[in-house]
Structures are given as structure tokens and as C-alpha cells.
Short mmCIF file of C-alpha atoms in Angstrom, two decimals:
data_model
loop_
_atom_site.label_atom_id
_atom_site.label_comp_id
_atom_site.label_asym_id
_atom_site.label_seq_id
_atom_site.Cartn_x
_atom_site.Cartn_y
_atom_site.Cartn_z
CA UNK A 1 -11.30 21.89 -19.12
CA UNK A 2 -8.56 19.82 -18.31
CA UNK A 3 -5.59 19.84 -20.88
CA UNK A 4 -3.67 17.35 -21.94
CA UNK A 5 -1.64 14.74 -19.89
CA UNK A 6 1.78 15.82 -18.78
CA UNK A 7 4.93 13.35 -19.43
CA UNK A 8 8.04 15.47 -18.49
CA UNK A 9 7.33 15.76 -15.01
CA UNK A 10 6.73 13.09 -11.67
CA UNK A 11 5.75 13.72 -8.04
CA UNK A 12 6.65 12.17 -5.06
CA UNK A 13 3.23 10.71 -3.05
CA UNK A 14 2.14 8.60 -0.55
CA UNK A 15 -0.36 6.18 -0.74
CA UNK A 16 -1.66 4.30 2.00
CA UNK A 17 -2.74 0.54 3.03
CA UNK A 18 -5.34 -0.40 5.52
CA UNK A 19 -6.12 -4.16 6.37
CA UNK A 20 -8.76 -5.68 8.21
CA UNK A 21 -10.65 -9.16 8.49
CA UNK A 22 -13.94 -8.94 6.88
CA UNK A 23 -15.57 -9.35 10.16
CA UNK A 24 -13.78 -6.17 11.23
CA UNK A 25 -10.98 -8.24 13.24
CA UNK A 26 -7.15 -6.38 13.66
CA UNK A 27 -4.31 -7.67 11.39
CA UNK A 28 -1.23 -8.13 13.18
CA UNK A 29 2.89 -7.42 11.98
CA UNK A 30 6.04 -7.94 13.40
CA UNK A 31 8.99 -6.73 12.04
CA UNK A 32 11.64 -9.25 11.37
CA UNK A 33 14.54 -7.14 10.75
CA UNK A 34 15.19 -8.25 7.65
CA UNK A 35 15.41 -12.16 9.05
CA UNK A 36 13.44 -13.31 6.03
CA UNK A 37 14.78 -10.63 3.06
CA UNK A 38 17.70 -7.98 3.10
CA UNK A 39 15.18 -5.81 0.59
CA UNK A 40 14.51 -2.38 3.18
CA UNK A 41 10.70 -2.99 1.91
CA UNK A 42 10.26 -6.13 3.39
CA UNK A 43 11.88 -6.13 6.89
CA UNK A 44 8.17 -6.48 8.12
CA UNK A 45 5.94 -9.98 8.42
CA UNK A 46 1.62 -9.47 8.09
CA UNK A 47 0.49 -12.36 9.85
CA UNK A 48 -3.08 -13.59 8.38
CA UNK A 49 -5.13 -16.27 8.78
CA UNK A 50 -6.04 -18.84 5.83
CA UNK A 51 -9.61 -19.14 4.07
CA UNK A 52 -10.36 -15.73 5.58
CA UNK A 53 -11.79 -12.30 3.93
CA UNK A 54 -9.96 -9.25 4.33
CA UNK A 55 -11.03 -5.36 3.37
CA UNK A 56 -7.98 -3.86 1.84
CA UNK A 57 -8.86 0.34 1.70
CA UNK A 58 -6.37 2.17 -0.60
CA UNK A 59 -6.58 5.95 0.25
CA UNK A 60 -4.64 8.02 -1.70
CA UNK A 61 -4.13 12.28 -3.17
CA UNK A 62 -7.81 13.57 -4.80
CA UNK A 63 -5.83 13.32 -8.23
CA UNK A 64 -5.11 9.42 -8.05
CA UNK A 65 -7.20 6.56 -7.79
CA UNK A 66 -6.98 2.76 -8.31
CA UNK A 67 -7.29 1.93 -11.37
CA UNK A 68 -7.14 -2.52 -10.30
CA UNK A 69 -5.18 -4.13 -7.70
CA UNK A 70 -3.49 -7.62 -7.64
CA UNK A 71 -1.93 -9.62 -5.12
CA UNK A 72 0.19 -12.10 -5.71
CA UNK A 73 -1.44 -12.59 -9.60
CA UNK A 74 -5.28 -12.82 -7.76
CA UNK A 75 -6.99 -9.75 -9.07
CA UNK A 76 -8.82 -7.89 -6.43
CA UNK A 77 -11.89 -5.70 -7.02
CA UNK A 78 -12.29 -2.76 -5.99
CA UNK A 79 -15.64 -2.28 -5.63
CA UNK A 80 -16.26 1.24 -4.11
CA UNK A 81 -14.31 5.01 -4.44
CA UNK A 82 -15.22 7.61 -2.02
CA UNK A 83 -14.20 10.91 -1.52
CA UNK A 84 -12.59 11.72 2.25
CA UNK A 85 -11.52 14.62 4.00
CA UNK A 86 -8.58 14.25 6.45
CA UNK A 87 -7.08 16.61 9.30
CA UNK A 88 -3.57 17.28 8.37
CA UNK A 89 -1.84 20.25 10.34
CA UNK A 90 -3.91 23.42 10.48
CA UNK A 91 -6.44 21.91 7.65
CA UNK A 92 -7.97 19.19 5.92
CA UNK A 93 -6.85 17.11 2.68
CA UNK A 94 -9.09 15.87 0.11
CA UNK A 95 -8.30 12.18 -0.43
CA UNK A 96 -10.10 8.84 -2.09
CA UNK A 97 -10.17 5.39 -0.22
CA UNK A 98 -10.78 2.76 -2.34
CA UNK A 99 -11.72 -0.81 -1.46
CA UNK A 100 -11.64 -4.26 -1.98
CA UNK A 101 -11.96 -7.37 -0.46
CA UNK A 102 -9.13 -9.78 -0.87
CA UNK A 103 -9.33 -13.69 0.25
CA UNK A 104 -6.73 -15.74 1.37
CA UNK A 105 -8.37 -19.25 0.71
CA UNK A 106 -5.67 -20.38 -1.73
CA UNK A 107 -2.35 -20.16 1.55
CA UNK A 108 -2.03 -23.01 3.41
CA UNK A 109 -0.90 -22.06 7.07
CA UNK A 110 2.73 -21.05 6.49
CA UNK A 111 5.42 -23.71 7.92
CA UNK A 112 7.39 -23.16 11.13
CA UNK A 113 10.25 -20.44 10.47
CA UNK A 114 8.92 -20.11 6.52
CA UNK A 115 7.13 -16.67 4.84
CA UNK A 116 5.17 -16.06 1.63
CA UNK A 117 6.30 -13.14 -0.78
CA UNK A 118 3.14 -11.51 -1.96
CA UNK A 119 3.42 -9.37 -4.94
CA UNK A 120 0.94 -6.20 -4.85
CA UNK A 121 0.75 -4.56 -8.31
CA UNK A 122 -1.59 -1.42 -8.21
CA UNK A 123 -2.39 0.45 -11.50
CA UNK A 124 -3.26 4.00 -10.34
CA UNK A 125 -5.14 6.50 -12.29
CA UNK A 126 -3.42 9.63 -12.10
CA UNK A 127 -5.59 12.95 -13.59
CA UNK A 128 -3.15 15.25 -15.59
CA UNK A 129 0.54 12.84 -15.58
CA UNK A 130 0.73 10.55 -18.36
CA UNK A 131 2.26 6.89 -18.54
CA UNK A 132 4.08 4.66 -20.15
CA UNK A 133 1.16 3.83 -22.47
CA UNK A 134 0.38 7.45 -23.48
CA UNK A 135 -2.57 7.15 -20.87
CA UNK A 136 -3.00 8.33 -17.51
CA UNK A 137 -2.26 4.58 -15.90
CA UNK A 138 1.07 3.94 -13.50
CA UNK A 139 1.77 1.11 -12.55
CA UNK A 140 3.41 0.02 -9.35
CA UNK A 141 4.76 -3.02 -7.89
CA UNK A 142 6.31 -4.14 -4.35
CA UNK A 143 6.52 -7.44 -1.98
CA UNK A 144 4.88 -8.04 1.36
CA UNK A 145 5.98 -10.36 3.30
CA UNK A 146 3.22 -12.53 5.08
CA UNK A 147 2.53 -15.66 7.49
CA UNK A 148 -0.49 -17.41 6.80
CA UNK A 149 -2.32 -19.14 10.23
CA UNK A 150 -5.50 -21.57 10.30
CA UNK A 151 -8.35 -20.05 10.05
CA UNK A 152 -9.11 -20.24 13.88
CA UNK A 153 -6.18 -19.07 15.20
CA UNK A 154 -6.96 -16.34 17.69
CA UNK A 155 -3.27 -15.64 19.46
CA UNK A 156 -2.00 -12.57 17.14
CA UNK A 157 -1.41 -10.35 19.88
CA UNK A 158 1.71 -12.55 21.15
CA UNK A 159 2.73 -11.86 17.58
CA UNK A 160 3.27 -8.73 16.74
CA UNK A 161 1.41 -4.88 16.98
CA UNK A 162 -2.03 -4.63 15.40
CA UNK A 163 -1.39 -2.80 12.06
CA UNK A 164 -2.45 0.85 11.77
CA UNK A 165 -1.62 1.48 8.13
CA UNK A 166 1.17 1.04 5.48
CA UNK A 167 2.74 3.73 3.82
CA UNK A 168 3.53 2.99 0.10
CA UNK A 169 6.15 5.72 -0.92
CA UNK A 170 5.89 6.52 -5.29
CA UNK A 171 7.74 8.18 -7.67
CA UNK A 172 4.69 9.24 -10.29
CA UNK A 173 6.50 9.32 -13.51
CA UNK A 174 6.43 7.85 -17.34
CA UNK A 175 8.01 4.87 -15.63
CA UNK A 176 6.95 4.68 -11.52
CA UNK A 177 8.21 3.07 -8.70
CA UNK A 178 8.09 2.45 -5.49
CA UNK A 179 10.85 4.54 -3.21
CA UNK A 180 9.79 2.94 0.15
CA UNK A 181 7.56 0.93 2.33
CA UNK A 182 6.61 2.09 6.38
CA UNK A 183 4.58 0.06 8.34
CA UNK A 184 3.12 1.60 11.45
CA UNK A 185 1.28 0.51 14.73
CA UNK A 186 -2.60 1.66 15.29
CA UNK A 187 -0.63 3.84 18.01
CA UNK A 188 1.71 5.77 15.24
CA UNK A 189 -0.06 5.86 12.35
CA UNK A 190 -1.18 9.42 12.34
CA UNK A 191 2.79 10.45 12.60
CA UNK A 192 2.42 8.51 9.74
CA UNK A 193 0.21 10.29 7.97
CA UNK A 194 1.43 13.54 8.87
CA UNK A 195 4.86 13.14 7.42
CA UNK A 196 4.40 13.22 4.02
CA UNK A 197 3.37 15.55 1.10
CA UNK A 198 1.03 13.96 -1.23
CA UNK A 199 -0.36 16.69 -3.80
CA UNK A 200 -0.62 16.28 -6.90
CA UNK A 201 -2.09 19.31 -8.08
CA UNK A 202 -0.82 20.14 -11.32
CA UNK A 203 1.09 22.91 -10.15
CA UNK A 204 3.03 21.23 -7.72
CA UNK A 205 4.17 18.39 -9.87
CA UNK A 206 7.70 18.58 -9.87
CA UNK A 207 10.64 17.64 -12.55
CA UNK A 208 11.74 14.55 -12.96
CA UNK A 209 15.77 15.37 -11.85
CA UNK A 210 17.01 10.84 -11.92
CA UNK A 211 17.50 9.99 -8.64
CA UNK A 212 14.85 10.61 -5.57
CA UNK A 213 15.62 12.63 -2.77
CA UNK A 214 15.52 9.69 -0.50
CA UNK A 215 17.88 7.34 -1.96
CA UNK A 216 15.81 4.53 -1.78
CA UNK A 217 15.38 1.72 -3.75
CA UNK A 218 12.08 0.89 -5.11
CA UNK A 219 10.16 -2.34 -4.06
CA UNK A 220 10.67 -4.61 -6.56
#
């Protein structure tokens, strides 16, 4: 049986975005170093087309899921959990994906030389490390930065790299945060993937010491 959640300790994880049109179409970034916001989270543009559905899959350790997901204040169901297994060195990972589907029919296309600041807020359910509210929830909140397109624009490529996957960087803890955000091409994303430690077996959690490793600031 599982005892009860922990509070004086926090792990370091990686959670992972994947974005797709509905219809199974590429989304497209560029990065903009930092032409649009000095934040290091949000050196990177997503460019999406308006009035369009997009699958948003969440994968992240066997320990966490997602608990709800909202972008930008428009709650986004996630309608399905699954269990995954993932090569990682000389063995696999267990991992869950999670997905929603996300519509952008409230953006206009984006003006000439102008971006939209999407908040994300995820609340992740996280087996064994309590929160804030004496529950297993942690919330946590960062910005991407996107251009919005009609809904029959078909010229992304001359835009950017097709998007791979975006690495969400956490601090697990009473009170969570984002550390960083990576953004990868469908070429790099499994060096992606493979650098990073993401367990959160109780045995590995780690204790809370103030400042992370990294030195980074969280994604506010």
C-alpha cells in the first residue's frame, strides 16, 4: 500500500509537448532569439493556423499524470491516458501520454511583426509528493509564444523547422516551477529525450536544497 504523500522533498523531471493539426498536419517553430521576449523560455515562435484543431500529447514519468490543462484561460480536455514504453539507453522507460485536443478558433491571424503570449497552466498528478493543497496536485505555469495564420495557409516550411517535441523542465515540490523550456526539430528530438532524468520513484526523489542545479529561471 502506498503511504502517505511526501512534502519535504522535490525532483527534477521532464515533461514533454507534442503538437499536431487534428488532421495529422506538422506544426512549425522558428526561434526568434529572443526578438519578441528577453524571458530564456520564450526565445521560440509556434506558428499555427486560426479556426484549426490541434492534438496536444503530454507524456510524462509513470508517477505523474495530467491532472487538466489550460491554455491561455481555455480549458483543454484531456480525454485519454495511456501507458507507453520508451527506448532510453540500454532499456526502456515506463511513461503516460496524455491527450487533448486544443482549438484555436478564438486568434485572429496574428499582425505583421506581432506574437501572442499563450499561458499553459498544467496541474499534474504526482503519486507519493504532496502539494500546496495537502493533495497530490502541482501546478505549473509557462508562456509560449505563437503566430496565428488563416486557416488555409499552407507555406510553414519557409517558416521555420517542423516541431519534434518541447521539453518542459519542473522542479516537483510543495510549490513547483518551471526551470526551463527546449524546443527541438523532428530531426533532434530523441537527443532530446535522452538527456534528461525523469524518475520519480519514491526513492529517487531528492531534497529540496533552494536553488536548482541549473540556474534557471522558471517560466513565468
Amino acid at each position: 500500500m502506498r503511504g502517505p504523500p511526501k512534502s519535504a522533498h522535490s525532483a527534477q523531471v521532464s515533461i514533454f509537448v507534442r503538437m499536431s493539426s487534428h488532421a495529422g498536419e506538422a506544426v512549425f517553430f522558428k526561434n526568434d532569439k529572443g526578438r519578441f521576449s528577453a524571458d530564456i523560455n520564450k526565445t521560440h515562435t509556434v506558428k499555427l493556423r486560426s479556426h484549426t484543431a490541434y492534438k496536444v500529447t503530454i507524456e510524462s514519468p509513470k508517477n505523474m499524470r495530467v491532472g487538466s490543462l489550460s491554455i491561455q484561460g481555455t480549458p483543454v480536455e484531456v480525454d485519454e491516458v495511456v501507458s507507453a514504453h520508451r527506448q532510453e539507453g540500454d532499456g526502456e522507460k515506463e511513461k503516460v501520454r496524455c491527450t487533448g485536443i486544443w482549438r484555436t478558433d478564438m486568434y485572429p491571424p496574428t499582425e505583421t511583426s506581432s506574437r501572442e503570449k499563450l499561458e499553459w497552466v498544467l496541474v499534474m498528478q504526482v503519486d507519493g509528493l504532496r502539494g500546496p493543497e495537502s493533495d497530490e496536485r502541482h501546478l505549473l505555469r509557462t508562456k509560449m509564444i505563437c503566430k496565428f495564420y488563416a486557416p488555409d495557409y499552407a507555406k510553414f516550411e519557409d517558416k521555420g523547422h517542423a516541431l519534434g517535441a518541447i521539453k518542459i523542465r519542473a522542479a516537483i515540490r510543495e510549490n513547483s516551477k518551471v526551470l526551463s523550456v527546449t524546443y527541438a526539430d523532428v530531426a533532434h528530438t530523441s537527443k532530446l529525450e535522452d538527456d534528461h532524468d525523469d524518475s520519480l520513484d519514491t526513492d529517487q526523489l531528492v531534497t529540496e536544497t533552494g536553488t536548482n542545479a541549473a540556474g534557471l529561471p522558471s517560466g513565468q
